[in-house]
Every structure is written in structure tokens, then in C-alpha cells.
Amino acid sequence: MTATVADRLAARSQTTAAPRRKRSGRSTLLTVAMLLCLVYFLLPIFWLIVASTKANEDLFSSFGLWFSHMNLAENLQNVFTFQNGVFVHWMVNSLIYAVVSGVGASALATAAGYAFAKYRFPGGNAMFTIVLGAVMIPMTALAIPTYLLFAGANLTNTPWAVILPSLVSPFGVYLMRVYAADAVPDSLIEAARVDGAGEMRIFLQIVLRLLVPGSITVLLFALVASWNNYFLPLIMLNSPELFPLPVGLAQWQAASAAGSGSQALFSTVITGSLVSVLPLMAAFLFLQRYWQSGLGTGAVKA
């Protein structure tokens, strides 16, 4: 009798061990894949940090993925003093373009997404289909038509030529439409209407509070896109004092690469690139909890 029970337990352990081994194998493979992805994404940042501590001669004579003579303080001084401190001016321009464009794009996407989700009007589905189609069009394909429109309105070489096109975010409208469809109950809107609240008051005082996580997610996406925007400011702006950081650093890089060695700015450009990503890292850390909440809710409701 004892032997029979032992045989049953052994057979049961054999039947359950195989799936456990399979799950363990999958987990190991997934862990290795995630570690490779982590290395892939962190390696350029590590190289940027290491390279920003080197002088020009050490950039080409030392191992690229490890430190050499520490020259970070001098590189930072060159970044903020070269050409009378124009880097600070470019950083302020980037901050203005990114904040105004991000807040504006988030506000417009929130209002449009809520309207598409909660109101029924003629042509609403067709308009939302057009918005979905606009998500698939790359911004570089629209750069030349946008330039011709702004040139006709005499708005080129002004900050509005960079800010106004960035206010339109089709992906933000789509995300907010999905988010608002479930985050705002219809019964809540009906109750507010019964109490005599107008549509604008319902949106500003009731609905907007429920849409804050999704709005901040759109704000973060728009902020990053505006901060890293290079092609649109390049074709819209001619005056160096209006350049954002990506265009200004590219100008320094072009001057350094095209020169005959008299103006080597490689370490200055690399250190400036490191300084330029610090505000985005701070924004990610500050808005992380709202960003994760907004993305998770939108994915579940889709």
C-alpha cells in the first residue's frame, strides 16, 4: 500500500515537473532577451557620459567605452561660454518651444478626444478615421507643405513656425479618445446636465479632473517630440538666435567636421548633447507615475 502511494506521488511530481521546466526555460530566455534590450538602450547613454568627460585628443586615442583623463569641467565651461554663451540661448528656445507646444498639444488632444468619445455628431466617425490616417503620415513628409503654408503667411523664421505645427497631435487625439471613452462615465455627464451644468462647465470642472493621467501622457509624448524636433526648425528658422538645441548642436558639429582642424568642437558637441538630455530625464522622472497610469489605462480600454 505504501509503495502504491509513493508511486502515485512520483508520477504526479513527474507530470508537474515538465511544465515547470518549460516555464523556467521561458523565463530564462525572456530575462536574457530583456537584458540584451537593456544593454542596447543603455550603451549609447553610457558612451555619451564617458565621451563627455574626455578632451578632443582622448576621444580618438582612448577606448571609447571607458574613462580617460577627466576633462568634464573644461568641456562644460566650453559649452556654456563658446560663441558668447549661445548654448544657453538655444536651451531657453528649446524650453519655450517644448513647453508651449506640449501643453497646447495636450490641451487640444484632450478636448478633441473627449468630444469624439462622448458626443455624437454628423461626420464624427469620418473625422476620427481621418485622424487615425494622419497618425501614419510621417512629419517629415509634411515639412515642405507646412513650410510653403507658413511662408505664404509670412510666419517663417519666427517661433510660431515651430510652435503652431507642433500643436497638432493625431496620436494624442486617438489616445485621449480611447482613454475618455471609459474614464468618463456617461451617467456622470447626465447627472451634471440634470443639475443644470452646461457642457463647458462639465468639461472644465468635472471631466478634466478624470482625464489628467491621459493628458499628462500626451503632454510627455509631445514634450519629447518637440524637444527632439530637428527637421522642422531646420527648414523654418534662419536666425541662429532662434535655433533650438538640436539645430544648434548640429551647426557646431558641421562646423567642426567641415573645418581644417582649426575649430575642433567634438568634445563640446558631445558634452552639449549630454546636457541637452538632462531636462528630458528630469521630466520623465517627475511625470513617470502619471505616464505609466495613463498608458496602462489606455491599453486596457483599447
PDB file of C-alpha atoms in Angstrom:
ATOM      1  CA  MET A   1       0.000   0.000   0.000  1.00  0.00           C
ATOM      2  CA  THR A   2       2.886   2.341   0.918  1.00  0.00           C
ATOM      3  CA  ALA A   3       4.619   1.589  -2.348  1.00  0.00           C
ATOM      4  CA  THR A   4       1.436   2.424  -4.286  1.00  0.00           C
ATOM      5  CA  VAL A   5       1.126   5.863  -2.661  1.00  0.00           C
ATOM      6  CA  ALA A   6       4.818   6.567  -3.294  1.00  0.00           C
ATOM      7  CA  ASP A   7       4.424   5.623  -6.957  1.00  0.00           C
ATOM      8  CA  ARG A   8       1.462   7.981  -7.325  1.00  0.00           C
ATOM      9  CA  LEU A   9       3.378  10.849  -5.748  1.00  0.00           C
ATOM     10  CA  ALA A  10       6.378  10.195  -8.012  1.00  0.00           C
ATOM     11  CA  ALA A  11       4.160  10.084 -11.097  1.00  0.00           C
ATOM     12  CA  ARG A  12       2.447  13.339 -10.066  1.00  0.00           C
ATOM     13  CA  SER A  13       5.791  15.059  -9.500  1.00  0.00           C
ATOM     14  CA  GLN A  14       6.958  13.928 -12.956  1.00  0.00           C
ATOM     15  CA  THR A  15       3.834  15.282 -14.622  1.00  0.00           C
ATOM     16  CA  THR A  16       4.162  18.690 -12.920  1.00  0.00           C
ATOM     17  CA  ALA A  17       7.937  18.986 -13.329  1.00  0.00           C
ATOM     18  CA  ALA A  18       7.799  19.207 -17.126  1.00  0.00           C
ATOM     19  CA  PRO A  19       5.607  22.374 -17.259  1.00  0.00           C
ATOM     20  CA  ARG A  20       7.727  23.937 -14.510  1.00  0.00           C
ATOM     21  CA  ARG A  21      10.869  23.284 -16.553  1.00  0.00           C
ATOM     22  CA  LYS A  22       9.169  24.819 -19.586  1.00  0.00           C
ATOM     23  CA  ARG A  23       8.136  27.912 -17.615  1.00  0.00           C
ATOM     24  CA  SER A  24      11.641  28.172 -16.148  1.00  0.00           C
ATOM     25  CA  GLY A  25      13.143  27.906 -19.642  1.00  0.00           C
ATOM     26  CA  ARG A  26      10.861  30.620 -20.965  1.00  0.00           C
ATOM     27  CA  SER A  27      11.661  32.858 -18.014  1.00  0.00           C
ATOM     28  CA  THR A  28      15.410  32.485 -18.547  1.00  0.00           C
ATOM     29  CA  LEU A  29      15.108  33.212 -22.267  1.00  0.00           C
ATOM     30  CA  LEU A  30      12.915  36.229 -21.560  1.00  0.00           C
ATOM     31  CA  THR A  31      15.343  37.501 -18.930  1.00  0.00           C
ATOM     32  CA  VAL A  32      18.282  37.216 -21.324  1.00  0.00           C
ATOM     33  CA  ALA A  33      16.318  38.983 -24.054  1.00  0.00           C
ATOM     34  CA  MET A  34      15.374  41.815 -21.679  1.00  0.00           C
ATOM     35  CA  LEU A  35      18.968  42.167 -20.516  1.00  0.00           C
ATOM     36  CA  LEU A  36      20.126  42.430 -24.130  1.00  0.00           C
ATOM     37  CA  CYS A  37      17.499  45.107 -24.776  1.00  0.00           C
ATOM     38  CA  LEU A  38      18.622  46.937 -21.632  1.00  0.00           C
ATOM     39  CA  VAL A  39      22.237  46.903 -22.786  1.00  0.00           C
ATOM     40  CA  TYR A  40      21.189  48.019 -26.280  1.00  0.00           C
ATOM     41  CA  PHE A  41      19.354  51.071 -24.943  1.00  0.00           C
ATOM     42  CA  LEU A  42      21.782  51.994 -22.155  1.00  0.00           C
ATOM     43  CA  LEU A  43      25.025  51.562 -24.104  1.00  0.00           C
ATOM     44  CA  PRO A  44      24.676  54.831 -26.132  1.00  0.00           C
ATOM     45  CA  ILE A  45      23.897  56.748 -22.931  1.00  0.00           C
ATOM     46  CA  PHE A  46      26.930  55.233 -21.203  1.00  0.00           C
ATOM     47  CA  TRP A  47      29.109  56.128 -24.196  1.00  0.00           C
ATOM     48  CA  LEU A  48      27.739  59.699 -24.099  1.00  0.00           C
ATOM     49  CA  ILE A  49      28.585  60.036 -20.389  1.00  0.00           C
ATOM     50  CA  VAL A  50      32.108  58.620 -20.889  1.00  0.00           C
ATOM     51  CA  ALA A  51      32.835  60.690 -24.012  1.00  0.00           C
ATOM     52  CA  SER A  52      31.678  63.929 -22.373  1.00  0.00           C
ATOM     53  CA  THR A  53      34.495  63.579 -19.814  1.00  0.00           C
ATOM     54  CA  LYS A  54      37.240  63.444 -22.460  1.00  0.00           C
ATOM     55  CA  ALA A  55      39.193  66.079 -24.360  1.00  0.00           C
ATOM     56  CA  ASN A  56      39.262  66.094 -28.163  1.00  0.00           C
ATOM     57  CA  GLU A  57      42.525  64.165 -28.409  1.00  0.00           C
ATOM     58  CA  ASP A  58      41.340  61.479 -25.946  1.00  0.00           C
ATOM     59  CA  LEU A  59      38.144  60.915 -27.940  1.00  0.00           C
ATOM     60  CA  PHE A  60      40.146  59.350 -30.779  1.00  0.00           C
ATOM     61  CA  SER A  61      43.108  57.882 -28.892  1.00  0.00           C
ATOM     62  CA  SER A  62      41.466  56.105 -25.914  1.00  0.00           C
ATOM     63  CA  PHE A  63      38.999  53.232 -25.574  1.00  0.00           C
ATOM     64  CA  GLY A  64      35.521  54.563 -26.310  1.00  0.00           C
ATOM     65  CA  LEU A  65      33.657  52.760 -23.542  1.00  0.00           C
ATOM     66  CA  TRP A  66      35.835  53.715 -20.617  1.00  0.00           C
ATOM     67  CA  PHE A  67      37.116  56.851 -18.965  1.00  0.00           C
ATOM     68  CA  SER A  68      40.456  58.523 -19.669  1.00  0.00           C
ATOM     69  CA  HIS A  69      41.713  61.879 -18.351  1.00  0.00           C
ATOM     70  CA  MET A  70      38.824  63.673 -16.646  1.00  0.00           C
ATOM     71  CA  ASN A  71      38.055  66.850 -18.633  1.00  0.00           C
ATOM     72  CA  LEU A  72      34.354  67.290 -17.836  1.00  0.00           C
ATOM     73  CA  ALA A  73      34.681  70.672 -16.086  1.00  0.00           C
ATOM     74  CA  GLU A  74      36.558  72.213 -19.004  1.00  0.00           C
ATOM     75  CA  ASN A  75      34.108  70.739 -21.504  1.00  0.00           C
ATOM     76  CA  LEU A  76      31.162  72.195 -19.592  1.00  0.00           C
ATOM     77  CA  GLN A  77      32.884  75.568 -19.480  1.00  0.00           C
ATOM     78  CA  ASN A  78      33.401  75.461 -23.246  1.00  0.00           C
ATOM     79  CA  VAL A  79      29.748  74.528 -23.807  1.00  0.00           C
ATOM     80  CA  PHE A  80      28.378  77.460 -21.832  1.00  0.00           C
ATOM     81  CA  THR A  81      30.944  80.077 -22.954  1.00  0.00           C
ATOM     82  CA  PHE A  82      31.552  79.266 -26.645  1.00  0.00           C
ATOM     83  CA  GLN A  83      30.196  81.976 -29.002  1.00  0.00           C
ATOM     84  CA  ASN A  84      29.232  84.198 -26.049  1.00  0.00           C
ATOM     85  CA  GLY A  85      27.115  81.526 -24.382  1.00  0.00           C
ATOM     86  CA  VAL A  86      24.768  80.865 -27.292  1.00  0.00           C
ATOM     87  CA  PHE A  87      24.122  77.373 -25.886  1.00  0.00           C
ATOM     88  CA  VAL A  88      22.083  78.877 -23.032  1.00  0.00           C
ATOM     89  CA  HIS A  89      20.045  80.799 -25.590  1.00  0.00           C
ATOM     90  CA  TRP A  90      19.378  77.602 -27.557  1.00  0.00           C
ATOM     91  CA  MET A  91      18.354  75.808 -24.374  1.00  0.00           C
ATOM     92  CA  VAL A  92      15.861  78.561 -23.493  1.00  0.00           C
ATOM     93  CA  ASN A  93      14.464  78.381 -27.043  1.00  0.00           C
ATOM     94  CA  SER A  94      14.047  74.596 -26.765  1.00  0.00           C
ATOM     95  CA  LEU A  95      12.353  75.000 -23.390  1.00  0.00           C
ATOM     96  CA  ILE A  96       9.872  77.547 -24.758  1.00  0.00           C
ATOM     97  CA  TYR A  97       9.123  75.532 -27.903  1.00  0.00           C
ATOM     98  CA  ALA A  98       8.712  72.258 -25.983  1.00  0.00           C
ATOM     99  CA  VAL A  99       6.593  73.607 -23.104  1.00  0.00           C
ATOM    100  CA  VAL A 100       4.248  75.733 -25.240  1.00  0.00           C
ATOM    101  CA  SER A 101       3.886  73.006 -27.885  1.00  0.00           C
ATOM    102  CA  GLY A 102       3.473  70.216 -25.319  1.00  0.00           C
ATOM    103  CA  VAL A 103       0.880  71.982 -23.191  1.00  0.00           C
ATOM    104  CA  GLY A 104      -1.025  73.172 -26.260  1.00  0.00           C
ATOM    105  CA  ALA A 105      -0.981  69.750 -27.937  1.00  0.00           C
ATOM    106  CA  SER A 106      -2.112  68.072 -24.715  1.00  0.00           C
ATOM    107  CA  ALA A 107      -4.983  70.539 -24.217  1.00  0.00           C
ATOM    108  CA  LEU A 108      -6.213  70.226 -27.812  1.00  0.00           C
ATOM    109  CA  ALA A 109      -5.902  66.430 -27.809  1.00  0.00           C
ATOM    110  CA  THR A 110      -7.801  66.188 -24.508  1.00  0.00           C
ATOM    111  CA  ALA A 111     -10.687  68.311 -25.751  1.00  0.00           C
ATOM    112  CA  ALA A 112     -10.833  66.570 -29.146  1.00  0.00           C
ATOM    113  CA  GLY A 113     -10.561  63.082 -27.658  1.00  0.00           C
ATOM    114  CA  TYR A 114     -13.343  63.783 -25.163  1.00  0.00           C
ATOM    115  CA  ALA A 115     -15.559  65.165 -27.947  1.00  0.00           C
ATOM    116  CA  PHE A 116     -15.004  62.105 -30.153  1.00  0.00           C
ATOM    117  CA  ALA A 117     -15.667  59.746 -27.233  1.00  0.00           C
ATOM    118  CA  LYS A 118     -18.767  61.303 -25.663  1.00  0.00           C
ATOM    119  CA  TYR A 119     -20.576  63.299 -28.360  1.00  0.00           C
ATOM    120  CA  ARG A 120     -22.429  62.036 -31.405  1.00  0.00           C
ATOM    121  CA  PHE A 121     -22.440  64.476 -34.328  1.00  0.00           C
ATOM    122  CA  PRO A 122     -22.655  64.182 -38.129  1.00  0.00           C
ATOM    123  CA  GLY A 123     -19.343  63.159 -39.660  1.00  0.00           C
ATOM    124  CA  GLY A 124     -17.783  62.267 -36.299  1.00  0.00           C
ATOM    125  CA  ASN A 125     -16.730  58.770 -37.341  1.00  0.00           C
ATOM    126  CA  ALA A 126     -15.344  60.030 -40.661  1.00  0.00           C
ATOM    127  CA  MET A 127     -13.366  62.758 -38.904  1.00  0.00           C
ATOM    128  CA  PHE A 128     -11.922  60.272 -36.422  1.00  0.00           C
ATOM    129  CA  THR A 129     -10.964  57.971 -39.316  1.00  0.00           C
ATOM    130  CA  ILE A 130      -9.060  60.880 -40.858  1.00  0.00           C
ATOM    131  CA  VAL A 131      -7.286  61.420 -37.530  1.00  0.00           C
ATOM    132  CA  LEU A 132      -6.287  57.742 -37.461  1.00  0.00           C
ATOM    133  CA  GLY A 133      -4.953  58.059 -41.010  1.00  0.00           C
ATOM    134  CA  ALA A 134      -2.921  61.121 -40.016  1.00  0.00           C
ATOM    135  CA  VAL A 135      -1.142  59.038 -37.366  1.00  0.00           C
ATOM    136  CA  MET A 136       0.502  57.015 -40.144  1.00  0.00           C
ATOM    137  CA  ILE A 137       1.861  60.046 -42.041  1.00  0.00           C
ATOM    138  CA  PRO A 138       5.455  60.910 -41.012  1.00  0.00           C
ATOM    139  CA  MET A 139       6.080  64.514 -40.035  1.00  0.00           C
ATOM    140  CA  THR A 140       8.963  64.789 -42.498  1.00  0.00           C
ATOM    141  CA  ALA A 141       6.501  64.218 -45.368  1.00  0.00           C
ATOM    142  CA  LEU A 142       4.509  67.261 -44.211  1.00  0.00           C
ATOM    143  CA  ALA A 143       7.502  69.528 -43.630  1.00  0.00           C
ATOM    144  CA  ILE A 144       7.696  71.047 -47.120  1.00  0.00           C
ATOM    145  CA  PRO A 145       3.899  71.718 -47.461  1.00  0.00           C
ATOM    146  CA  THR A 146       3.949  73.206 -43.958  1.00  0.00           C
ATOM    147  CA  TYR A 147       6.849  75.456 -44.920  1.00  0.00           C
ATOM    148  CA  LEU A 148       5.000  76.699 -48.027  1.00  0.00           C
ATOM    149  CA  LEU A 149       1.888  77.483 -45.942  1.00  0.00           C
ATOM    150  CA  PHE A 150       3.850  79.410 -43.318  1.00  0.00           C
ATOM    151  CA  ALA A 151       5.894  81.197 -45.992  1.00  0.00           C
ATOM    152  CA  GLY A 152       2.635  82.388 -47.544  1.00  0.00           C
ATOM    153  CA  ALA A 153       1.554  83.738 -44.145  1.00  0.00           C
ATOM    154  CA  ASN A 154       4.989  85.385 -43.537  1.00  0.00           C
ATOM    155  CA  LEU A 155       5.493  83.312 -40.392  1.00  0.00           C
ATOM    156  CA  THR A 156       8.775  81.620 -41.324  1.00  0.00           C
ATOM    157  CA  ASN A 157      11.822  82.446 -39.201  1.00  0.00           C
ATOM    158  CA  THR A 158       9.551  83.109 -36.214  1.00  0.00           C
ATOM    159  CA  PRO A 159       8.869  80.951 -33.130  1.00  0.00           C
ATOM    160  CA  TRP A 160       5.309  80.394 -34.358  1.00  0.00           C
ATOM    161  CA  ALA A 161       6.640  78.429 -37.334  1.00  0.00           C
ATOM    162  CA  VAL A 162       7.904  75.818 -34.868  1.00  0.00           C
ATOM    163  CA  ILE A 163       5.135  76.003 -32.243  1.00  0.00           C
ATOM    164  CA  LEU A 164       1.948  76.017 -34.356  1.00  0.00           C
ATOM    165  CA  PRO A 165       2.622  72.785 -36.350  1.00  0.00           C
ATOM    166  CA  SER A 166       3.578  71.028 -33.099  1.00  0.00           C
ATOM    167  CA  LEU A 167       0.163  71.743 -31.558  1.00  0.00           C
ATOM    168  CA  VAL A 168      -1.434  69.092 -33.784  1.00  0.00           C
ATOM    169  CA  SER A 169      -1.045  65.581 -32.350  1.00  0.00           C
ATOM    170  CA  PRO A 170      -3.174  62.912 -34.084  1.00  0.00           C
ATOM    171  CA  PHE A 171      -1.788  60.181 -31.846  1.00  0.00           C
ATOM    172  CA  GLY A 172      -2.681  62.271 -28.799  1.00  0.00           C
ATOM    173  CA  VAL A 173      -6.270  62.643 -30.034  1.00  0.00           C
ATOM    174  CA  TYR A 174      -6.502  58.883 -30.573  1.00  0.00           C
ATOM    175  CA  LEU A 175      -5.054  58.138 -27.138  1.00  0.00           C
ATOM    176  CA  MET A 176      -7.388  60.574 -25.372  1.00  0.00           C
ATOM    177  CA  ARG A 177     -10.411  59.263 -27.274  1.00  0.00           C
ATOM    178  CA  VAL A 178      -9.675  55.728 -26.061  1.00  0.00           C
ATOM    179  CA  TYR A 179      -8.964  56.956 -22.546  1.00  0.00           C
ATOM    180  CA  ALA A 180     -12.031  59.205 -22.241  1.00  0.00           C
ATOM    181  CA  ALA A 181     -14.395  56.515 -23.556  1.00  0.00           C
ATOM    182  CA  ASP A 182     -14.151  54.627 -20.276  1.00  0.00           C
ATOM    183  CA  ALA A 183     -12.623  57.090 -17.804  1.00  0.00           C
ATOM    184  CA  VAL A 184     -15.680  59.375 -18.013  1.00  0.00           C
ATOM    185  CA  PRO A 185     -18.972  57.576 -17.218  1.00  0.00           C
ATOM    186  CA  ASP A 186     -21.995  58.655 -19.260  1.00  0.00           C
ATOM    187  CA  SER A 187     -24.103  58.630 -16.075  1.00  0.00           C
ATOM    188  CA  LEU A 188     -21.836  61.295 -14.567  1.00  0.00           C
ATOM    189  CA  ILE A 189     -22.339  63.590 -17.540  1.00  0.00           C
ATOM    190  CA  GLU A 190     -26.112  63.035 -17.487  1.00  0.00           C
ATOM    191  CA  ALA A 191     -26.247  63.795 -13.752  1.00  0.00           C
ATOM    192  CA  ALA A 192     -24.368  67.044 -14.286  1.00  0.00           C
ATOM    193  CA  ARG A 193     -26.751  68.019 -17.082  1.00  0.00           C
ATOM    194  CA  VAL A 194     -29.767  67.288 -14.860  1.00  0.00           C
ATOM    195  CA  ASP A 195     -28.257  69.582 -12.219  1.00  0.00           C
ATOM    196  CA  GLY A 196     -28.154  72.373 -14.808  1.00  0.00           C
ATOM    197  CA  ALA A 197     -24.431  72.409 -15.673  1.00  0.00           C
ATOM    198  CA  GLY A 198     -23.502  73.488 -19.189  1.00  0.00           C
ATOM    199  CA  GLU A 199     -21.239  71.463 -21.480  1.00  0.00           C
ATOM    200  CA  MET A 200     -18.242  73.749 -20.946  1.00  0.00           C
ATOM    201  CA  ARG A 201     -18.651  73.642 -17.170  1.00  0.00           C
ATOM    202  CA  ILE A 202     -18.969  69.848 -17.247  1.00  0.00           C
ATOM    203  CA  PHE A 203     -15.726  69.588 -19.220  1.00  0.00           C
ATOM    204  CA  LEU A 204     -13.681  72.092 -17.190  1.00  0.00           C
ATOM    205  CA  GLN A 205     -14.884  71.292 -13.665  1.00  0.00           C
ATOM    206  CA  ILE A 206     -15.765  67.567 -13.814  1.00  0.00           C
ATOM    207  CA  VAL A 207     -14.343  65.746 -16.835  1.00  0.00           C
ATOM    208  CA  LEU A 208     -10.917  67.391 -16.927  1.00  0.00           C
ATOM    209  CA  ARG A 209     -10.007  66.006 -13.485  1.00  0.00           C
ATOM    210  CA  LEU A 210     -10.748  62.466 -14.660  1.00  0.00           C
ATOM    211  CA  LEU A 211      -8.615  62.907 -17.782  1.00  0.00           C
ATOM    212  CA  VAL A 212      -5.484  64.214 -16.035  1.00  0.00           C
ATOM    213  CA  PRO A 213      -3.433  60.936 -16.292  1.00  0.00           C
ATOM    214  CA  GLY A 214      -4.122  60.617 -20.024  1.00  0.00           C
ATOM    215  CA  SER A 215      -3.446  64.320 -20.606  1.00  0.00           C
ATOM    216  CA  ILE A 216      -0.079  64.101 -18.866  1.00  0.00           C
ATOM    217  CA  THR A 217       0.813  61.072 -21.007  1.00  0.00           C
ATOM    218  CA  VAL A 218       0.076  63.079 -24.156  1.00  0.00           C
ATOM    219  CA  LEU A 219       1.997  66.026 -22.662  1.00  0.00           C
ATOM    220  CA  LEU A 220       5.058  63.843 -22.149  1.00  0.00           C
ATOM    221  CA  PHE A 221       4.953  62.487 -25.703  1.00  0.00           C
ATOM    222  CA  ALA A 222       4.505  65.988 -27.168  1.00  0.00           C
ATOM    223  CA  LEU A 223       7.237  67.379 -24.907  1.00  0.00           C
ATOM    224  CA  VAL A 224       9.774  64.790 -26.071  1.00  0.00           C
ATOM    225  CA  ALA A 225       8.781  65.191 -29.745  1.00  0.00           C
ATOM    226  CA  SER A 226       9.105  68.985 -29.584  1.00  0.00           C
ATOM    227  CA  TRP A 227      12.389  68.883 -27.651  1.00  0.00           C
ATOM    228  CA  ASN A 228      13.966  66.486 -30.171  1.00  0.00           C
ATOM    229  CA  ASN A 229      12.413  68.116 -33.235  1.00  0.00           C
ATOM    230  CA  TYR A 230      15.192  68.841 -35.722  1.00  0.00           C
ATOM    231  CA  PHE A 231      13.908  68.893 -39.302  1.00  0.00           C
ATOM    232  CA  LEU A 232      11.037  71.378 -38.863  1.00  0.00           C
ATOM    233  CA  PRO A 233      13.117  74.094 -37.093  1.00  0.00           C
ATOM    234  CA  LEU A 234      15.921  73.483 -39.604  1.00  0.00           C
ATOM    235  CA  ILE A 235      13.761  74.444 -42.580  1.00  0.00           C
ATOM    236  CA  MET A 236      11.683  77.102 -40.785  1.00  0.00           C
ATOM    237  CA  LEU A 237      14.394  79.102 -38.998  1.00  0.00           C
ATOM    238  CA  ASN A 238      17.311  81.088 -40.421  1.00  0.00           C
ATOM    239  CA  SER A 239      18.443  83.158 -37.435  1.00  0.00           C
ATOM    240  CA  PRO A 240      20.850  81.373 -35.035  1.00  0.00           C
ATOM    241  CA  GLU A 241      19.280  83.156 -32.066  1.00  0.00           C
ATOM    242  CA  LEU A 242      16.011  81.275 -32.772  1.00  0.00           C
ATOM    243  CA  PHE A 243      17.596  77.824 -33.061  1.00  0.00           C
ATOM    244  CA  PRO A 244      16.637  75.065 -30.605  1.00  0.00           C
ATOM    245  CA  LEU A 245      19.303  72.770 -29.167  1.00  0.00           C
ATOM    246  CA  PRO A 246      19.237  70.019 -31.869  1.00  0.00           C
ATOM    247  CA  VAL A 247      19.758  72.512 -34.697  1.00  0.00           C
ATOM    248  CA  GLY A 248      22.384  74.498 -32.790  1.00  0.00           C
ATOM    249  CA  LEU A 249      24.408  71.413 -31.868  1.00  0.00           C
ATOM    250  CA  ALA A 250      24.187  70.207 -35.469  1.00  0.00           C
ATOM    251  CA  GLN A 251      25.608  73.546 -36.596  1.00  0.00           C
ATOM    252  CA  TRP A 252      28.544  73.124 -34.206  1.00  0.00           C
ATOM    253  CA  GLN A 253      29.080  69.560 -35.412  1.00  0.00           C
ATOM    254  CA  ALA A 254      29.009  70.664 -39.063  1.00  0.00           C
ATOM    255  CA  ALA A 255      31.499  73.461 -38.359  1.00  0.00           C
ATOM    256  CA  SER A 256      33.804  71.043 -36.551  1.00  0.00           C
ATOM    257  CA  ALA A 257      33.625  68.351 -39.248  1.00  0.00           C
ATOM    258  CA  ALA A 258      33.978  70.722 -42.195  1.00  0.00           C
ATOM    259  CA  GLY A 259      36.848  72.748 -40.729  1.00  0.00           C
ATOM    260  CA  SER A 260      40.509  72.044 -41.342  1.00  0.00           C
ATOM    261  CA  GLY A 261      41.149  71.255 -37.696  1.00  0.00           C
ATOM    262  CA  SER A 262      41.259  74.871 -36.542  1.00  0.00           C
ATOM    263  CA  GLN A 263      37.945  74.573 -34.662  1.00  0.00           C
ATOM    264  CA  ALA A 264      37.666  71.084 -33.142  1.00  0.00           C
ATOM    265  CA  LEU A 265      34.401  71.081 -31.202  1.00  0.00           C
ATOM    266  CA  PHE A 266      33.796  67.351 -30.875  1.00  0.00           C
ATOM    267  CA  SER A 267      34.046  67.254 -27.074  1.00  0.00           C
ATOM    268  CA  THR A 268      31.970  70.430 -26.829  1.00  0.00           C
ATOM    269  CA  VAL A 269      29.226  68.961 -29.031  1.00  0.00           C
ATOM    270  CA  ILE A 270      29.182  65.683 -27.078  1.00  0.00           C
ATOM    271  CA  THR A 271      29.050  67.433 -23.711  1.00  0.00           C
ATOM    272  CA  GLY A 272      26.324  69.738 -25.009  1.00  0.00           C
ATOM    273  CA  SER A 273      24.351  66.675 -26.111  1.00  0.00           C
ATOM    274  CA  LEU A 274      24.639  65.226 -22.600  1.00  0.00           C
ATOM    275  CA  VAL A 275      23.409  68.485 -21.060  1.00  0.00           C
ATOM    276  CA  SER A 276      20.525  68.626 -23.565  1.00  0.00           C
ATOM    277  CA  VAL A 277      19.062  65.273 -22.456  1.00  0.00           C
ATOM    278  CA  LEU A 278      19.077  66.135 -18.743  1.00  0.00           C
ATOM    279  CA  PRO A 279      15.803  68.155 -18.853  1.00  0.00           C
ATOM    280  CA  LEU A 280      14.041  65.245 -20.601  1.00  0.00           C
ATOM    281  CA  MET A 281      15.298  62.796 -17.978  1.00  0.00           C
ATOM    282  CA  ALA A 282      14.001  65.100 -15.240  1.00  0.00           C
ATOM    283  CA  ALA A 283      10.610  65.355 -16.983  1.00  0.00           C
ATOM    284  CA  PHE A 284      10.389  61.548 -17.273  1.00  0.00           C
ATOM    285  CA  LEU A 285      11.220  61.049 -13.596  1.00  0.00           C
ATOM    286  CA  PHE A 286       8.769  63.732 -12.478  1.00  0.00           C
ATOM    287  CA  LEU A 287       5.868  62.591 -14.706  1.00  0.00           C
ATOM    288  CA  GLN A 288       6.572  58.838 -14.524  1.00  0.00           C
ATOM    289  CA  ARG A 289       3.668  57.820 -12.277  1.00  0.00           C
ATOM    290  CA  TYR A 290       1.137  59.736 -14.391  1.00  0.00           C
ATOM    291  CA  TRP A 291       2.687  58.424 -17.610  1.00  0.00           C
ATOM    292  CA  GLN A 292       2.509  54.767 -16.561  1.00  0.00           C
ATOM    293  CA  SER A 293      -1.052  55.156 -15.279  1.00  0.00           C
ATOM    294  CA  GLY A 294      -2.224  56.797 -18.499  1.00  0.00           C
ATOM    295  CA  LEU A 295      -0.596  54.240 -20.779  1.00  0.00           C
ATOM    296  CA  GLY A 296      -1.917  51.277 -18.789  1.00  0.00           C
ATOM    297  CA  THR A 297      -5.469  52.561 -18.732  1.00  0.00           C
ATOM    298  CA  GLY A 298      -5.472  53.319 -22.441  1.00  0.00           C
ATOM    299  CA  ALA A 299      -4.162  49.861 -23.300  1.00  0.00           C
ATOM    300  CA  VAL A 300      -6.807  48.083 -21.215  1.00  0.00           C
ATOM    301  CA  LYS A 301      -9.647  50.111 -22.663  1.00  0.00           C
ATOM    302  CA  ALA A 302      -8.448  49.577 -26.250  1.00  0.00           C
TER     303      ALA A 302
END
